[in-house]
mmCIF file of C-alpha atoms in Angstrom:
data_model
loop_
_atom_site.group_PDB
_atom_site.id
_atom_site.type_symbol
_atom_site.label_atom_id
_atom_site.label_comp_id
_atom_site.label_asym_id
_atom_site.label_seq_id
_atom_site.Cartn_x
_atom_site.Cartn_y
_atom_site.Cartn_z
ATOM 1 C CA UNK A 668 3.979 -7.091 14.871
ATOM 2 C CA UNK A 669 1.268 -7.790 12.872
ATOM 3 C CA UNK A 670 1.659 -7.121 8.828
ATOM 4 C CA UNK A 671 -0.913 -7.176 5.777
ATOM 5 C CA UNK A 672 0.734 -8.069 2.666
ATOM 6 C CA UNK A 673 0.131 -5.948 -0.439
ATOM 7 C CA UNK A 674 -2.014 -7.227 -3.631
ATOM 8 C CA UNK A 675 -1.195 -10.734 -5.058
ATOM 9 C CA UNK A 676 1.962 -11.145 -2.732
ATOM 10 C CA UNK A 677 2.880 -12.828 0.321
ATOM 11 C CA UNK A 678 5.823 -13.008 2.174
ATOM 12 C CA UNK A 679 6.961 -9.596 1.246
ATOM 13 C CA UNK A 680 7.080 -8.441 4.949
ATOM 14 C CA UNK A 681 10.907 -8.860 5.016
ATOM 15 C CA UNK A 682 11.740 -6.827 1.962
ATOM 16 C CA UNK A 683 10.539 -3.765 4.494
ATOM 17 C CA UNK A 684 12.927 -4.802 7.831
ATOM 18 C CA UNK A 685 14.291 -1.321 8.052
ATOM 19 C CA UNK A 686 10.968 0.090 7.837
ATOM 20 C CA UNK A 687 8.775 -1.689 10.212
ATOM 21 C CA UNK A 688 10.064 -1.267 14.387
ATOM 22 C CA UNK A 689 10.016 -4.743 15.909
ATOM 23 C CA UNK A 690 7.224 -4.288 18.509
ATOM 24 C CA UNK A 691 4.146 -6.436 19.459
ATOM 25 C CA UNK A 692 2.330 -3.294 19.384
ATOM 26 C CA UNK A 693 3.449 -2.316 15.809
ATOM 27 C CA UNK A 694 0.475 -2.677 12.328
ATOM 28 C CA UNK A 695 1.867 -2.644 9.077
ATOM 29 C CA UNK A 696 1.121 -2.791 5.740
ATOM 30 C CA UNK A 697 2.350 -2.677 1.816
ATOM 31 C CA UNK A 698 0.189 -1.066 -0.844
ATOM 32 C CA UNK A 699 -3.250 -3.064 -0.740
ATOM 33 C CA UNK A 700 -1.917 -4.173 2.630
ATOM 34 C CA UNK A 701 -1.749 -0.938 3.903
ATOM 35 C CA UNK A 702 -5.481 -0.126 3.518
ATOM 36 C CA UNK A 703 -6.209 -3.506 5.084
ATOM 37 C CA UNK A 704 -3.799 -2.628 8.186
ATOM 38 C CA UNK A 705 -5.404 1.188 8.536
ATOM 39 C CA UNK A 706 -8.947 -0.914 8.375
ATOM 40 C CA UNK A 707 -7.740 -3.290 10.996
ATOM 41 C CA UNK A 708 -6.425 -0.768 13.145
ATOM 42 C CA UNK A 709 -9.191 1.216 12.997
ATOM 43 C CA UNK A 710 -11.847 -1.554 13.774
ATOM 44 C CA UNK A 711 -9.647 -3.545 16.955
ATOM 45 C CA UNK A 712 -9.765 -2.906 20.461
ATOM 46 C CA UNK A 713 -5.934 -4.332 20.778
ATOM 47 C CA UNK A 714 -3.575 -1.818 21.671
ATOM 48 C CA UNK A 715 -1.665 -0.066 18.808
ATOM 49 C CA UNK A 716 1.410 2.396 19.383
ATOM 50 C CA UNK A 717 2.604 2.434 15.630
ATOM 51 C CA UNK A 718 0.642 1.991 12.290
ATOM 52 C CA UNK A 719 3.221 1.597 9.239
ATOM 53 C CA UNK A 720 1.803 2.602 5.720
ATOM 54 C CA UNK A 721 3.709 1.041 2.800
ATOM 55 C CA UNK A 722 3.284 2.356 -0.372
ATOM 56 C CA UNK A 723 -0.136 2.912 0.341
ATOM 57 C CA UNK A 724 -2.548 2.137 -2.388
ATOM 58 C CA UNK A 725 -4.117 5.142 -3.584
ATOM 59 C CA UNK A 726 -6.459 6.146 -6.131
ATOM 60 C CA UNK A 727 -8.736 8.375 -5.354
ATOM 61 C CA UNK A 728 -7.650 10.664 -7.463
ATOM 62 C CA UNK A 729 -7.665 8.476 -10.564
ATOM 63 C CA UNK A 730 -10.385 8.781 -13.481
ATOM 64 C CA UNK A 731 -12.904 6.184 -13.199
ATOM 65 C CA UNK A 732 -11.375 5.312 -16.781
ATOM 66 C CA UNK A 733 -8.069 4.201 -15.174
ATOM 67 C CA UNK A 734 -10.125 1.920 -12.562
ATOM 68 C CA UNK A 735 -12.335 0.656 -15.836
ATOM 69 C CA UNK A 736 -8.615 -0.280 -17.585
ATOM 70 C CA UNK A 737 -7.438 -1.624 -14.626
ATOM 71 C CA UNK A 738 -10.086 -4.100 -13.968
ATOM 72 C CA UNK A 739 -10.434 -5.033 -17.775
ATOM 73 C CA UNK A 740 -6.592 -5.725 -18.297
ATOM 74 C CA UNK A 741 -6.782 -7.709 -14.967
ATOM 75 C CA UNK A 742 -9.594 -9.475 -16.222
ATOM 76 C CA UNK A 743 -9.037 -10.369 -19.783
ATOM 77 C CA UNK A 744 -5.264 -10.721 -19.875
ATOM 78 C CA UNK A 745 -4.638 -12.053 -16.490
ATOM 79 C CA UNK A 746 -1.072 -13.251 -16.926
ATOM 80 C CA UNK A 747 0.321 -9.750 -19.006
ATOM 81 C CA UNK A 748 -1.404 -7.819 -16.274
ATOM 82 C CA UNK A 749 0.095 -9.665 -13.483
ATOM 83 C CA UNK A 750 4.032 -9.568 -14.855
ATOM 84 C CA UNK A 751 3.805 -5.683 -15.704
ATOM 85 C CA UNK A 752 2.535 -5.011 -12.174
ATOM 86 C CA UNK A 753 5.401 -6.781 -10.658
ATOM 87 C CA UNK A 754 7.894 -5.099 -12.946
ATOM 88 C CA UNK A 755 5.910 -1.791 -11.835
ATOM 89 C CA UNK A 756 5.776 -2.797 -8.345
ATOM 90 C CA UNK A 757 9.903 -3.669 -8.111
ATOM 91 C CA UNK A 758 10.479 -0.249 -10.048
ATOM 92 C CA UNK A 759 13.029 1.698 -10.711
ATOM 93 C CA UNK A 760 15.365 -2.115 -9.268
ATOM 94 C CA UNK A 761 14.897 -5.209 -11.136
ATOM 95 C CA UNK A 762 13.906 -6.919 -8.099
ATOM 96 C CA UNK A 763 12.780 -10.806 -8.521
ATOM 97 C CA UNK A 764 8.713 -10.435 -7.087
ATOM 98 C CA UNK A 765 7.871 -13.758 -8.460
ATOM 99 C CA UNK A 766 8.917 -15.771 -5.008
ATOM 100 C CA UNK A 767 6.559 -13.326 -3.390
ATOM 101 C CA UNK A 768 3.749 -13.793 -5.768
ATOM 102 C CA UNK A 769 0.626 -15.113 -4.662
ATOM 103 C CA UNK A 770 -2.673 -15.121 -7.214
ATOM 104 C CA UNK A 771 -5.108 -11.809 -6.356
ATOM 105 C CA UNK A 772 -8.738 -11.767 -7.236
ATOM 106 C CA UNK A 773 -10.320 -9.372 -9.778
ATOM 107 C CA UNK A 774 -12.677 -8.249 -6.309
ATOM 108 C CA UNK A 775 -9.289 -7.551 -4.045
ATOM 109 C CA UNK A 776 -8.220 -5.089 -7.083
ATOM 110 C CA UNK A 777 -11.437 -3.811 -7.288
ATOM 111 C CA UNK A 778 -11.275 -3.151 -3.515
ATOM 112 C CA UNK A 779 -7.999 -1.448 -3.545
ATOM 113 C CA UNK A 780 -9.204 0.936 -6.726
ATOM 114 C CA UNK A 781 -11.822 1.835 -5.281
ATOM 115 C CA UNK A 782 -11.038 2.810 -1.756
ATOM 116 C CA UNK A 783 -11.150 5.943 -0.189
ATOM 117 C CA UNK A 784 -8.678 7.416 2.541
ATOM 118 C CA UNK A 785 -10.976 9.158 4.794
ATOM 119 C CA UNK A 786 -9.484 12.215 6.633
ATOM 120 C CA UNK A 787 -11.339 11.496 9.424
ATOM 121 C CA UNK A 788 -11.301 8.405 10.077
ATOM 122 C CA UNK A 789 -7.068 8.672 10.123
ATOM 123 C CA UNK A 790 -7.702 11.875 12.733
ATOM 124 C CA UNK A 791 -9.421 9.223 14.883
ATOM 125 C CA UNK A 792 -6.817 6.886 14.621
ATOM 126 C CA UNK A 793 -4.526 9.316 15.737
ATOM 127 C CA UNK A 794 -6.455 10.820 18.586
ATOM 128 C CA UNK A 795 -6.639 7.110 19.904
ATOM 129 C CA UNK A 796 -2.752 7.378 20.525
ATOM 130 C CA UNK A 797 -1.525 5.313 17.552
ATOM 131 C CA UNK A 798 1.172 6.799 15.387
ATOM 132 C CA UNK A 799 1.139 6.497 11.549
ATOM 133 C CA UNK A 800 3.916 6.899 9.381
ATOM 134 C CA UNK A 801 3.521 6.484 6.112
ATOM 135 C CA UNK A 802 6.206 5.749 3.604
ATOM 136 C CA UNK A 803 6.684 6.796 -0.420
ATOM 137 C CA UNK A 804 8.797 6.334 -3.474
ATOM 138 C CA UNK A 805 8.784 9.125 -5.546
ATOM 139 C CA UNK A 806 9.016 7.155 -8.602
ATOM 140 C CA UNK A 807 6.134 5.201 -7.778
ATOM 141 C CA UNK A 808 4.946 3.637 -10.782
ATOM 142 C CA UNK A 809 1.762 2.205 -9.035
ATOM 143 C CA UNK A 810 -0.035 5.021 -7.283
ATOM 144 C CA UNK A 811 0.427 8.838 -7.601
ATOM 145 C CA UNK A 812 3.014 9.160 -5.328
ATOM 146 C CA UNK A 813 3.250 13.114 -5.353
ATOM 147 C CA UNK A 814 -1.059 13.080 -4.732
ATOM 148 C CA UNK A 815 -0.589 10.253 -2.055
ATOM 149 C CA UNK A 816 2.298 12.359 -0.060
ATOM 150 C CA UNK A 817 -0.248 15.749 -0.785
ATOM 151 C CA UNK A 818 -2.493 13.580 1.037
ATOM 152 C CA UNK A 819 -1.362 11.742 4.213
ATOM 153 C CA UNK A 820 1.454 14.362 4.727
ATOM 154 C CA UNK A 821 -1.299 16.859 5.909
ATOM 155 C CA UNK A 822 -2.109 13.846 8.383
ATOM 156 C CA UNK A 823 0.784 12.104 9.592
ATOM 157 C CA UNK A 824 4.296 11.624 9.486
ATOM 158 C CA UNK A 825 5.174 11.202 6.397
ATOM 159 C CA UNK A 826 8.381 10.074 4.341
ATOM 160 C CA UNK A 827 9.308 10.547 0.222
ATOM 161 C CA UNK A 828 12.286 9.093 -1.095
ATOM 162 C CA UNK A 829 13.510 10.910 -3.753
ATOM 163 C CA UNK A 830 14.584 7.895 -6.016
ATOM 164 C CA UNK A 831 12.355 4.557 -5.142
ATOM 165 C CA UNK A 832 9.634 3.312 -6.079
ATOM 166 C CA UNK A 833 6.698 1.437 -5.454
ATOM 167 C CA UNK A 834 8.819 -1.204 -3.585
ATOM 168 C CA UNK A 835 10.975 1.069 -1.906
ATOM 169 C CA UNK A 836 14.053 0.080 -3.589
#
């Protein structure tokens, strides 16, 4: 299985065991991670069965005035930024992310803002064989979980858990 960690973590993978099928032919990913697995898997020539969306990040239906905030909070007050958006992340538990914490770049948040789930480019995916389920908390406190299920459930196979969060827990 190969995994892409979400932004300014590492390690996370096994917070996600009943969620990701033990299989060499398995892609997953958590939040940032998850647009950096879709990429992968869209761009290899290695066989895929099962792609494994996480939380996906998703924004594209945020104001360009959230993205602004975003970056300038990330930015100017690095270390408040960073502890709210692992309390947000662990939300509605009171999960301990700080083992998992590794230091994200103001250009890897930028990235993840700013990306855009193309329709097509999924359909392809999925015309290629490769399965994609994609997994969200309700009470997401990162993304818009209710515009992010609008979304990929049109697409794939999707899940929404009725009282998790970002983390799934």
């Amino acid at each position: 299985m190969r995994y892409f960690n979400g932004f300014c973590l590492f390690g996370e993978e096994i917070l996600f065991d009943e969620y990701i099928p033990k299989s060499d032919f398995c892609v997953a990913g958590f939040s940032m991670g998850a647009i950096d697995a879709f990429e992968w898997v869209y761009n290899t020539k290695t066989r895929v069965d099962r792609l494994i969306l996480i939380s996906p990040a998703f924004f594209q239906t945020q104001k360009s005035s959230y993205k602004r905030l975003q970056l300038h909070h990330f930015k100017n007050l690095p270390t408040l930024y960073i502890n709210t958006f692992l309390k947000n992340v662990a939300y509605p538990s009171d999960f301990e992310l700080k083992n998992f914490y590794k230091e994200g770049t103001l250009s890897q948040l930028d990235g993840l803002l700013s990306y855009v789930w193309d329709k097509e480019k999924i359909q392809e995916v999925i015309s290629q064989g490769v399965i994609i389920e994609v997994f969200i908390g309700k009470v997401d406190k990162i993304i818009d979980a209710s515009s992010a299920n609008d979304f990929f459930s049109k697409l794939t196979t999707t899940y929404l858990f009725n009282h998790k969060g970002h983390l799934l827990h």
